[in-house]
Coordinates of C-alpha atoms and ligand atoms in Angstrom, one line a residue:
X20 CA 0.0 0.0 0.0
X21 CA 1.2 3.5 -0.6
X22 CA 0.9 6.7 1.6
X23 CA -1.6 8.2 -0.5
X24 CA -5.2 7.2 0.2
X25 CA -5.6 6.7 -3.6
X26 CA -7.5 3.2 -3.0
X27 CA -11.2 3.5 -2.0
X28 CA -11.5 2.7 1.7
X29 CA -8.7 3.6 2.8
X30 CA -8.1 7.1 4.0
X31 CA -7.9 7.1 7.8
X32 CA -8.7 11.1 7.9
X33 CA -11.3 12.7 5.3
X34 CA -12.2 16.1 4.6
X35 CA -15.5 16.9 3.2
X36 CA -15.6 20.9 2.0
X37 CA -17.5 22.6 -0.7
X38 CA -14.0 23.2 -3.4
X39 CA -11.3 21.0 -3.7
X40 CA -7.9 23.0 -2.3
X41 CA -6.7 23.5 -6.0
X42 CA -7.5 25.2 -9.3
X43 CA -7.2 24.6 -12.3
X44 CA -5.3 25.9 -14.5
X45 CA -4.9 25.1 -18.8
X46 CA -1.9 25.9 -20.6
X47 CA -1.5 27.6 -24.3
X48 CA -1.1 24.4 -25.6
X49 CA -4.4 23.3 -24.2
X50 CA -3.2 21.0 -21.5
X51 CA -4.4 21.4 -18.0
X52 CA -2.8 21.0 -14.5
X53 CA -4.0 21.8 -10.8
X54 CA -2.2 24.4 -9.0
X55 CA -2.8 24.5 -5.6
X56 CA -5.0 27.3 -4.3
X57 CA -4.7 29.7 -1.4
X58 CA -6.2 29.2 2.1
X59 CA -5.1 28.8 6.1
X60 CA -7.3 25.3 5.6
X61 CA -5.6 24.0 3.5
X62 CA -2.2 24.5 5.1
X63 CA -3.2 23.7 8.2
X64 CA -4.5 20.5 7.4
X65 CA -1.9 19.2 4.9
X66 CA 0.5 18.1 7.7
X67 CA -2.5 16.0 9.7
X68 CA -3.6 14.7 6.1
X69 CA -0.5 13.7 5.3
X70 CA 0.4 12.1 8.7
X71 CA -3.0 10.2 8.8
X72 CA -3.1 9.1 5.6
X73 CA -5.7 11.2 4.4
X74 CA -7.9 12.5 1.5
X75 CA -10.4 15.7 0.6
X76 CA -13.6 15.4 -0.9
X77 CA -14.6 18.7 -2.9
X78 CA -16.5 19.8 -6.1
X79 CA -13.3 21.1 -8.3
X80 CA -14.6 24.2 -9.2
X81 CA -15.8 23.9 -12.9
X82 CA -19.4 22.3 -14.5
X83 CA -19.8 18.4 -15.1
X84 CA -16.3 17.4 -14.3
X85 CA -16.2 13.6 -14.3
X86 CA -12.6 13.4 -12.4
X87 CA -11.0 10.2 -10.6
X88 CA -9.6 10.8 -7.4
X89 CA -6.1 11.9 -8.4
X90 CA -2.8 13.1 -6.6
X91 CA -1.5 16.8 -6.5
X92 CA 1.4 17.9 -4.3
X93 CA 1.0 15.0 -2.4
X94 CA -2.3 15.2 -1.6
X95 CA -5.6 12.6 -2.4
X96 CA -8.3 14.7 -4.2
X97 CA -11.4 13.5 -4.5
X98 CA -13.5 16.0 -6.7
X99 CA -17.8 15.6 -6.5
X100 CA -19.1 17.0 -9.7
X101 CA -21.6 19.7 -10.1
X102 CA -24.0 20.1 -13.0
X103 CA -24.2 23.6 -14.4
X104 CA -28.1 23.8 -12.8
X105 CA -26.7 22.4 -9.6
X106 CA -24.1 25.5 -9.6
X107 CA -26.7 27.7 -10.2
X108 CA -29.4 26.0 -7.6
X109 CA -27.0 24.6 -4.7
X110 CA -24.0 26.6 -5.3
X111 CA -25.4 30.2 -6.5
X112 CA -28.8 29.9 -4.8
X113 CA -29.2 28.3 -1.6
X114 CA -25.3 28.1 -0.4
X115 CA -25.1 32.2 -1.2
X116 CA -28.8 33.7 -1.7
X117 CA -30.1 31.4 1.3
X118 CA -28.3 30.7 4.1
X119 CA -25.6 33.1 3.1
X120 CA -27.5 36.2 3.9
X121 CA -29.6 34.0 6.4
X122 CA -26.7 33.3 9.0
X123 CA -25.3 36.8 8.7
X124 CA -28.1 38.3 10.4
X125 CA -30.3 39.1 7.3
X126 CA -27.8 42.3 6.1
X127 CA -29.4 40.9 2.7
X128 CA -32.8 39.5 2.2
X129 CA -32.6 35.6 2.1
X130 CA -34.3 34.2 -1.0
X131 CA -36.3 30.7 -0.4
X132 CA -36.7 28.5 -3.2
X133 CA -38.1 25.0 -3.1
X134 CA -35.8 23.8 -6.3
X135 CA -32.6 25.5 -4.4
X136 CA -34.0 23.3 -0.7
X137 CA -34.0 20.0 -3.7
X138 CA -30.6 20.9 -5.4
X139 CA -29.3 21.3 -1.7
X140 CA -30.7 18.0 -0.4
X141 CA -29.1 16.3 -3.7
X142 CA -25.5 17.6 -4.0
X143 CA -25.0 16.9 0.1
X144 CA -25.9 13.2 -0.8
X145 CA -23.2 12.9 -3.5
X146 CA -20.9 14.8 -1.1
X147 CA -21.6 11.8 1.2
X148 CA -21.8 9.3 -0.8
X149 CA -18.1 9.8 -2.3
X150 CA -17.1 10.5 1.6
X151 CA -18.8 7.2 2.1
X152 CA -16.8 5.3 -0.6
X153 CA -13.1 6.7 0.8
X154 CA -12.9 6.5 4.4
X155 CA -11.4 3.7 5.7
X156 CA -13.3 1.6 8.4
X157 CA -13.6 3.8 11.7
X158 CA -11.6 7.2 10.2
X159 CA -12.3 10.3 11.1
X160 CA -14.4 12.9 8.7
X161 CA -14.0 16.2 9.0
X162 CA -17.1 18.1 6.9
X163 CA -16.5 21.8 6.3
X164 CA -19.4 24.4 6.3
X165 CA -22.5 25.8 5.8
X166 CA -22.9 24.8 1.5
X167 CA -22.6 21.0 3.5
X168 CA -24.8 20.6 6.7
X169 CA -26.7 17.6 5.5
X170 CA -23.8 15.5 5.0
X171 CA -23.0 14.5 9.0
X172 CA -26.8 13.0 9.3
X173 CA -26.7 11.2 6.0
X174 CA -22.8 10.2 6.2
X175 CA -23.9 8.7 9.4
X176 CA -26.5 7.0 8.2
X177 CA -24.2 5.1 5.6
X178 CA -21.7 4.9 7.8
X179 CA -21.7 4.4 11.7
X180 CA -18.4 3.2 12.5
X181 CA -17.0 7.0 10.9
X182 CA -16.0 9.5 13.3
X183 CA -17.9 12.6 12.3
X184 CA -17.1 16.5 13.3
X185 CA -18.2 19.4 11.4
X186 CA -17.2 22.9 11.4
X187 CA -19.0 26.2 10.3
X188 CA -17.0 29.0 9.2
X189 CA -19.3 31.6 9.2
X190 CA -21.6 32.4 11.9
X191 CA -24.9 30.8 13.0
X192 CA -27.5 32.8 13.5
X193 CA -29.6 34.0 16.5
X194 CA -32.6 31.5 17.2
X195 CA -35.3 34.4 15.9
X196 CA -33.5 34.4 12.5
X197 CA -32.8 30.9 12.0
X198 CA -36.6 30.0 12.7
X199 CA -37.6 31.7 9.4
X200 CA -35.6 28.9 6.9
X201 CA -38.2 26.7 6.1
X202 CA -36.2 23.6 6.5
X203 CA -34.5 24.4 10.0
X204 CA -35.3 21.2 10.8
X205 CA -33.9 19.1 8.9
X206 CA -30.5 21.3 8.4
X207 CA -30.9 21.0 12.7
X208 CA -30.7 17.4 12.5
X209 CA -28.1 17.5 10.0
X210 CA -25.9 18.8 12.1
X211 CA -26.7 16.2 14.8
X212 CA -25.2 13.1 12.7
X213 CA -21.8 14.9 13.8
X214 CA -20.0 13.7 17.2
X215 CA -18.3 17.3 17.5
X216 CA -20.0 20.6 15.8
X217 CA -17.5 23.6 16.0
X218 CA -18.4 27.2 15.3
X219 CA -16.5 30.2 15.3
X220 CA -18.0 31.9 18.7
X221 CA -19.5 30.4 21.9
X222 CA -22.6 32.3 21.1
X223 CA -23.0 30.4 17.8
X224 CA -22.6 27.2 20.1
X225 CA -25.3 28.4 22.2
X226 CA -28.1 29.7 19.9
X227 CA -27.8 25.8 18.6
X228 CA -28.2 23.8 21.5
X229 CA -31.2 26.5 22.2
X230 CA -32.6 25.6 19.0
X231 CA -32.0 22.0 19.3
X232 CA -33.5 22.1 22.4
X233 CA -36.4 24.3 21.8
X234 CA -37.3 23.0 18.4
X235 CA -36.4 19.4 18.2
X236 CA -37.1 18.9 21.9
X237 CA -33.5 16.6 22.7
X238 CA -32.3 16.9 26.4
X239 CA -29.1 19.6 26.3
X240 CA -26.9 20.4 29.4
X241 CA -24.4 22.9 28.5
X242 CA -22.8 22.2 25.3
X243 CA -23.6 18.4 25.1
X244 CA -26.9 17.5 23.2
X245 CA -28.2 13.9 24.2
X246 CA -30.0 12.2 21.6
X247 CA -32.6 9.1 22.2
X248 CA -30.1 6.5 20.8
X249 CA -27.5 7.5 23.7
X250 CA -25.2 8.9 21.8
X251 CA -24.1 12.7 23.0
X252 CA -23.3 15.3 20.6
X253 CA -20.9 18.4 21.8
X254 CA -21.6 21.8 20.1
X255 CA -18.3 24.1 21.1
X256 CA -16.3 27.3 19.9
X257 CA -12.9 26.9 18.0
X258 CA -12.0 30.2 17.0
X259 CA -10.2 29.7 13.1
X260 CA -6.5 31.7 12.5
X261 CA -4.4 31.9 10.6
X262 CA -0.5 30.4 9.4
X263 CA 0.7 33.5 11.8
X264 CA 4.2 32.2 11.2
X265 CA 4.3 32.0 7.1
X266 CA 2.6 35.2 7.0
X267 CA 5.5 37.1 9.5
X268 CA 8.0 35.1 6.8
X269 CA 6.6 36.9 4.1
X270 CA 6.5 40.5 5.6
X271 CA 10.2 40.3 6.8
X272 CA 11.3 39.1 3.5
X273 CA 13.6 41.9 1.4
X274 CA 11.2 41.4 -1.8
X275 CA 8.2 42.2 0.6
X276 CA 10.5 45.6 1.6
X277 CA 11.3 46.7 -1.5
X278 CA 7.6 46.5 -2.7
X279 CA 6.6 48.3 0.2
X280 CA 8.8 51.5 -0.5
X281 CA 7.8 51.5 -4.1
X282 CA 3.7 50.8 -3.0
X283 CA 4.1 53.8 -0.5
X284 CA 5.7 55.6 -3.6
X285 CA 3.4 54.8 -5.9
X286 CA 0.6 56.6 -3.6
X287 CA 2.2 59.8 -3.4
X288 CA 4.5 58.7 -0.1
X289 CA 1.5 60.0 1.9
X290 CA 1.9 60.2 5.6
X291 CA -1.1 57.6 6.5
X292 CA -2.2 54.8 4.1
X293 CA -5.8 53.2 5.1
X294 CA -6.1 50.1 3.5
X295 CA -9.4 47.3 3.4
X296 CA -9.4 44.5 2.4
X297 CA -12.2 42.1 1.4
X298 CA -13.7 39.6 -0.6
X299 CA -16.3 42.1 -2.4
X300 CA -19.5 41.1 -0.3
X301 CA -22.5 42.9 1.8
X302 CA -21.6 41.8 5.0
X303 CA -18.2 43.2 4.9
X304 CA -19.5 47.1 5.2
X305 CA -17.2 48.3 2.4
X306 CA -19.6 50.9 1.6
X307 CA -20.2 52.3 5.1
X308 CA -16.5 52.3 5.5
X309 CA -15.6 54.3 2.8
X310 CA -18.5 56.7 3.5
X311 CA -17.3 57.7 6.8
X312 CA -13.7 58.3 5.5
X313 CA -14.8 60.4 2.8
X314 CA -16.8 62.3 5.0
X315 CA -14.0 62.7 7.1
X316 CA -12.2 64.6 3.7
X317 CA -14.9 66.2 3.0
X318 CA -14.8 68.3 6.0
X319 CA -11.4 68.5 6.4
X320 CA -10.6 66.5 9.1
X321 CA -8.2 64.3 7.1
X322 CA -6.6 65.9 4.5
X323 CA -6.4 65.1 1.0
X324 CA -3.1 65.3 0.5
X325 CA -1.5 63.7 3.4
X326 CA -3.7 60.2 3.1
X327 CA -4.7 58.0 0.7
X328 CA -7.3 55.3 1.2
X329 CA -6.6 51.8 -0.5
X330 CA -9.7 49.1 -0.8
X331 CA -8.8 46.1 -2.4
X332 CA -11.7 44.4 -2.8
X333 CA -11.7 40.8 -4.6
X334 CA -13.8 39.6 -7.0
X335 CA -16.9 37.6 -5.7
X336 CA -19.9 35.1 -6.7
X337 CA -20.7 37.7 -9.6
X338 CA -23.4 35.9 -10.8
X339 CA -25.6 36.5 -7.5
X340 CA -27.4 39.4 -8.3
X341 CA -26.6 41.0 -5.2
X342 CA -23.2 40.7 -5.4
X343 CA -23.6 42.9 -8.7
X344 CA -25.7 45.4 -7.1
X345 CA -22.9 46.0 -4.7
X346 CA -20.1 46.5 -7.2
X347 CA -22.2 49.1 -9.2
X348 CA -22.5 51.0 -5.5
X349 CA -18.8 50.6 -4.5
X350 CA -18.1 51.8 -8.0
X351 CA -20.5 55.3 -7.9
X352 CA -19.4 56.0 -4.7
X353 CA -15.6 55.7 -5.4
X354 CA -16.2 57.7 -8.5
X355 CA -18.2 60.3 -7.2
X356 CA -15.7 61.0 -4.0
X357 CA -12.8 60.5 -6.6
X358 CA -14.2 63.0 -8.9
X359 CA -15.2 65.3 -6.0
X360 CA -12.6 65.5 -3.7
X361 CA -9.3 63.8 -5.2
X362 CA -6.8 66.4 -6.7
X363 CA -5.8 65.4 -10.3
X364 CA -3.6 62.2 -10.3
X365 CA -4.3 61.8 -6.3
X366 CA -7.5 59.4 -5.7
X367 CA -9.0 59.8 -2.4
X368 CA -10.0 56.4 -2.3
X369 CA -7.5 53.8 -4.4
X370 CA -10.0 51.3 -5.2
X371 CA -8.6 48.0 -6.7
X372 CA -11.4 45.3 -8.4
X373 CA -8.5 42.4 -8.4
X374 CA -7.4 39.5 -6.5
X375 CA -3.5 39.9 -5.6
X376 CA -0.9 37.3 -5.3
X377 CA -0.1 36.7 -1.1
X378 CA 3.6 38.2 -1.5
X379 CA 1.5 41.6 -2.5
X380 CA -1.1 41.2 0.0
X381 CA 1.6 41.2 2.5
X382 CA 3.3 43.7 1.4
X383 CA 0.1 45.8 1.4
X384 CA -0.4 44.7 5.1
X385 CA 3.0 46.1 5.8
X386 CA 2.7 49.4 3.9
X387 CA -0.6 50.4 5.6
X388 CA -0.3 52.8 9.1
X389 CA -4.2 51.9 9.1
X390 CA -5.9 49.0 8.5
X391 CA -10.0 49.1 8.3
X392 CA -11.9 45.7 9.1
X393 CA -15.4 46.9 9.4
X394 CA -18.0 44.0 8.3
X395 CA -21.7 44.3 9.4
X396 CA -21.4 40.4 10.9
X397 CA -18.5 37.9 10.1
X398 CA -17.7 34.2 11.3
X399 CA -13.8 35.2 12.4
X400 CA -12.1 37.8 9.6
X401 CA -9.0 36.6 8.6
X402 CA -7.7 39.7 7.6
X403 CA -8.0 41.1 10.8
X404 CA -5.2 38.6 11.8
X405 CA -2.8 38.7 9.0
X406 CA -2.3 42.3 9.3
X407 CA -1.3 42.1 13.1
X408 CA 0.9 38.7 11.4
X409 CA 2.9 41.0 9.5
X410 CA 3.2 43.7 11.4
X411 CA 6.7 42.1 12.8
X412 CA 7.9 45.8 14.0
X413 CA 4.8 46.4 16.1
X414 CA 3.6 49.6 13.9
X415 CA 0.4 50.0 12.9
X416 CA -3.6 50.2 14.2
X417 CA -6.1 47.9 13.6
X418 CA -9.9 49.2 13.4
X419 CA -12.4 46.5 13.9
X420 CA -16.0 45.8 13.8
X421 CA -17.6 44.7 17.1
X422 CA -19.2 42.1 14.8
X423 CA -16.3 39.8 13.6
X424 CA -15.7 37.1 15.4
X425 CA -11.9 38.4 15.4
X426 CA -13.0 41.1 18.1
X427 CA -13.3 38.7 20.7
X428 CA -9.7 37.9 20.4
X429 CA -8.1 41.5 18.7
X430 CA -9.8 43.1 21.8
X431 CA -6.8 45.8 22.0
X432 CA -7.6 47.5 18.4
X433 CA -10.2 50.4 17.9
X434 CA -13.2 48.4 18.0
X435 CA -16.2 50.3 16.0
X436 CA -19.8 49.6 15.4
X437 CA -20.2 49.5 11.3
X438 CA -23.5 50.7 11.6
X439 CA -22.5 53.9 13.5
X440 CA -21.0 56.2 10.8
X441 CA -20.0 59.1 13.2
X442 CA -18.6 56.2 15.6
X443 CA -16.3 55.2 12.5
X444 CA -15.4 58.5 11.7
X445 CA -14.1 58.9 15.4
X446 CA -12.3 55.8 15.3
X447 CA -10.6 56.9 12.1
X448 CA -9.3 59.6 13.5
X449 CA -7.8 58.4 16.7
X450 CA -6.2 55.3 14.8
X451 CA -4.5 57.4 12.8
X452 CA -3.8 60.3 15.4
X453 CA -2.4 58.2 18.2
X454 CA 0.4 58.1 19.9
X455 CA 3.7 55.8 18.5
X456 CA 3.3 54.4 22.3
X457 CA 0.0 53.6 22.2
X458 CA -0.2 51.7 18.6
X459 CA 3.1 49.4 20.0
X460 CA 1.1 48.6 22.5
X461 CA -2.1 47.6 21.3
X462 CA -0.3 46.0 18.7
X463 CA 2.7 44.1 20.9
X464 CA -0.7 42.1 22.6
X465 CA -3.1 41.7 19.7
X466 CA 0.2 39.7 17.8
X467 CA 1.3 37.6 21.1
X468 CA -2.7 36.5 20.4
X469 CA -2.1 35.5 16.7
X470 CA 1.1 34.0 17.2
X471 CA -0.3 31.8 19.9
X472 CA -3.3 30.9 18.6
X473 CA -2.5 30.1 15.2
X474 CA -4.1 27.9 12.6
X475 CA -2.5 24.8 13.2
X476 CA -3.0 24.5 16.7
X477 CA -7.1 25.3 15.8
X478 CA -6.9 22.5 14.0
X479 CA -5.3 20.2 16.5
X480 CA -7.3 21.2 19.2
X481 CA -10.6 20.4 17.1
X482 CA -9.1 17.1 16.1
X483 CA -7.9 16.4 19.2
X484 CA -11.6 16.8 20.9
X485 CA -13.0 14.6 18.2
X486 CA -10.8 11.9 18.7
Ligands
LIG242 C1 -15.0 32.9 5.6 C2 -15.8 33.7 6.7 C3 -13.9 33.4 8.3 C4 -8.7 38.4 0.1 N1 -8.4 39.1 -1.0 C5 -7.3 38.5 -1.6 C6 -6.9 37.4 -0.7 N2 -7.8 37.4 0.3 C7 -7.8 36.4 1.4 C8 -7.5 37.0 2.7 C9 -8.0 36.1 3.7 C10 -9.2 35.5 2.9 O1 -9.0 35.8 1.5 C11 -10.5 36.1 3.4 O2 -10.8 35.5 4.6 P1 -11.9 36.2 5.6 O3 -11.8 35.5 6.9 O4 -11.5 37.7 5.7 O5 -13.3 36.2 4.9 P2 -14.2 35.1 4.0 O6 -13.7 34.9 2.7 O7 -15.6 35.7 4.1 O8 -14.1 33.7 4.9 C12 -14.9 34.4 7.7 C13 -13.2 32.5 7.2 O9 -14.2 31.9 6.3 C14 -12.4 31.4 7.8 O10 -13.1 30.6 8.6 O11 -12.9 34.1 8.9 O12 -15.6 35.0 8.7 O13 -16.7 34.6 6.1 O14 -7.1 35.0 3.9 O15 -6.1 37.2 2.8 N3 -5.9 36.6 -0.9 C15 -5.1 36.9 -2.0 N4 -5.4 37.9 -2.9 C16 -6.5 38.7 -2.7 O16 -6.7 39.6 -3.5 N5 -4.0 36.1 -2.3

């Protein structure tokens, strides 16, 4: 036998998440490779897959891809395909139009769609069922997220000897809002097939056992659910990170200096850089955000010339119709403070539609004196984290929304409320007015945090429990 869980039954660790960790990418010629993709997952579970033998179960990313499990960089892929209706119905509709908007506190109106509910139910099953086929007898699966929280009921179903633990990445919703899906039920006893349900924030932990209680009437004591068959289900909080350590490499690297001098040159070597970075989505308040700072220029407060704001927002599900609506109100309101307030070849707000290479996004970390996280709601916000990562020199001030999960560990940056414009404005100001002192020492405690608590040991500590 080799290490490689290339043989069906025989991978000791599975994980089960919507995409595949790679892309892929074709050549001139034609030909096509995988290339790795991106992600703290992804690196924090390639040792422990690697180590246990493992595999990853995950649509590849593309329509009607009929794939055999295959190898890349070492690692067993096993891709699910999708069908170009199932993208559009599981994927588009009720992964990112339903619960999407749903489990971020409605900052969008959730759409409900009986064919999106039938899509969902279908591509979990195939999900399973390819889980089902690759886990060795008595191996651990670890399912990923909300596009996948009928798999742990129907995997155990298939399978009870499996080891099941799920984790959601984003957050789960207060029991008022969650009542509204239509099928709360059954996405409630989903979850339940799972030994070990993580979420991001103990209060995510607790509106479910509330709910499970409440609504599907098991006996719950404190995070343990008990179930009629005996078997005890534990709903916790594992806080995600990030690879603190790879991201501190990459900021202290000379390439990642020289690209900072020539960003900060590039901007006019202003005295304060604000930077944002997001995926371009509602819930991450880009609007808000760069409302309050161009009110800020507008009056005067922050002048023109001595600060530049850079929002970097990347590319997201553009075929969701509110994703599209977003982009055409980030782009009038860029344009319309650009064209009032920026001095010719000086934008107020730098506005990049593009997704960047890490080595840049570090160095963009690095180059900013002010860094702006201000989402409406958010599971964790990595972002949050990799700026402190890179900040190496202890320079720097973080301004964070109340409503990431991040602010219940960043607790030392200028926490804001998104909603509150004049609140932002104010915390704008400070961040970028206060003392060399007082930045060091927010920031000295917020990176002892990341470098502590860094992906890998989230990952152990969740597999550990399971186990
Ligand atoms: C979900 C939850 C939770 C962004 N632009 C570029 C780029 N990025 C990278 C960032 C960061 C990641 O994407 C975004 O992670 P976030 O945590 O900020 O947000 P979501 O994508 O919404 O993630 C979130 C997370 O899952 C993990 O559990 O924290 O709450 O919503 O790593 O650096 N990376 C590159 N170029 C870009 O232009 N290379």
């Amino acid at each position: 036998m080799t290490d490689l869980a290339t043989e069906l039954g025989t991978a000791e660790l599975v994980i089960v998440a919507n995409r595949l960790p790679v892309d892929e990418v074709t050549a001139p010629d034609g030909s096509s490779t995988w290339r790795r993709s991106p992600g703290g997952l992804v690196t924090a579970l390639e040792p422990v897959l690697r180590q246990h033998h493992g595999a990853w179960v995950g649509w590849p990313g593309g329509v009607d891809q009929e794939i055999e499990p295959f190898v890349s960089d070492g690692l067993t892929l096993v891709p699910v395909p999708l069908s170009a209706e199932e993208v559009e119905e599981f994927y588009e509709g009720f992964s990112n139009a339903t619960l999407w908007p749903l489990y971020h506190d409605v900052v969008a109106t959730p759409a409900f769609h009986r064919e999106w509910w039938e899509s969902y139910v279908e591509v979990n099953r195939r999900f399973t069922e390819k889980a089902a086929e690759v886990a060795a007898p008595g191996a651990t699966v670890w399912v990923q997220d909300y596009q996948l929280q009928l798999v742990p009921r129907m995997l155990r179903d298939l399978r009870p000897d499996l080891k099941i633990g799920f984790y959601l990445h984003i957050p789960f919703p207060p029991v008022e809002l969650f009542l509204q899906l239509p099928w709360r039920r059954e996405i409630l006893e989903g979850l339940l097939g799972a030994d070990l349900i993580g979420f991001q924030l103990p209060g995510g932990a607790a509106n479910f056992v509330r709910l499970v209680h409440e609504r599907v009437g098991h006996e719950t004591r404190g995070d343990r659910v008990f179930l009629p068959d005996g078997r005890i289900v534990r709903a916790a909080a594992y806080p995600i990170s990030i690879d603190t350590e790879e991201f501190e490499t990459l900021a202290r690297s000379e390439a990642t200096e020289k690209r900072v001098a020539e960003i900060r040159e590039s901007l006019g070597n202003p005295r304060t850089v604000f930077l944002g970075v997001d995926r371009l989505d509602y819930t991450k308040g880009i609007t808000a955000r760069l409302r309050a700072y161009s009110e800020l220029i507008a009056s005067g407060d922050l002048d023109v010339e001595e600060c530049v704001f850079v929002q970097v927002a990347t590319p997201s599900r553009e075929r969701v119709e509110q994703y599209r609506r977003l982009r055409d109100e980030i782009d009038m309101l860029v344009g319309r403070v650009n064209g009032d307030y920026g001095p010719l070849g000086r934008p107020v707000i730098d506005y990049q539609h593009v997704s960047f290479p890490r080595e840049e996004m570090a160095a963009l970390y690095r180059a900013a004196d002010v860094m702006v996280v201000t989402p409406l709601r958010d599971g964790m916000n990595l972002v949050a984290k990799e700026y402190v990562a890179c900040k190496f020199d202890d320079e720097g001030a973080l301004v964070l929304s109340e409503f990431a999960g991040a602010a219940h560990e960043l607790r030392q940056a200028w926490m804001v409320n998104p909603y509150d414009i004049n609140g932002m404005k104010n915390a704008l100001l400070e961040a970028s007015r206060a003392t060399p002192e007082d930045r060091r020492r927010r920031m000295r405690a917020m990176r002892a945090q990341v470098k502590e608590h860094d992906v890998a040991r989230w990952a152990a500590t969740f597999l550990g429990d399971l186990g």
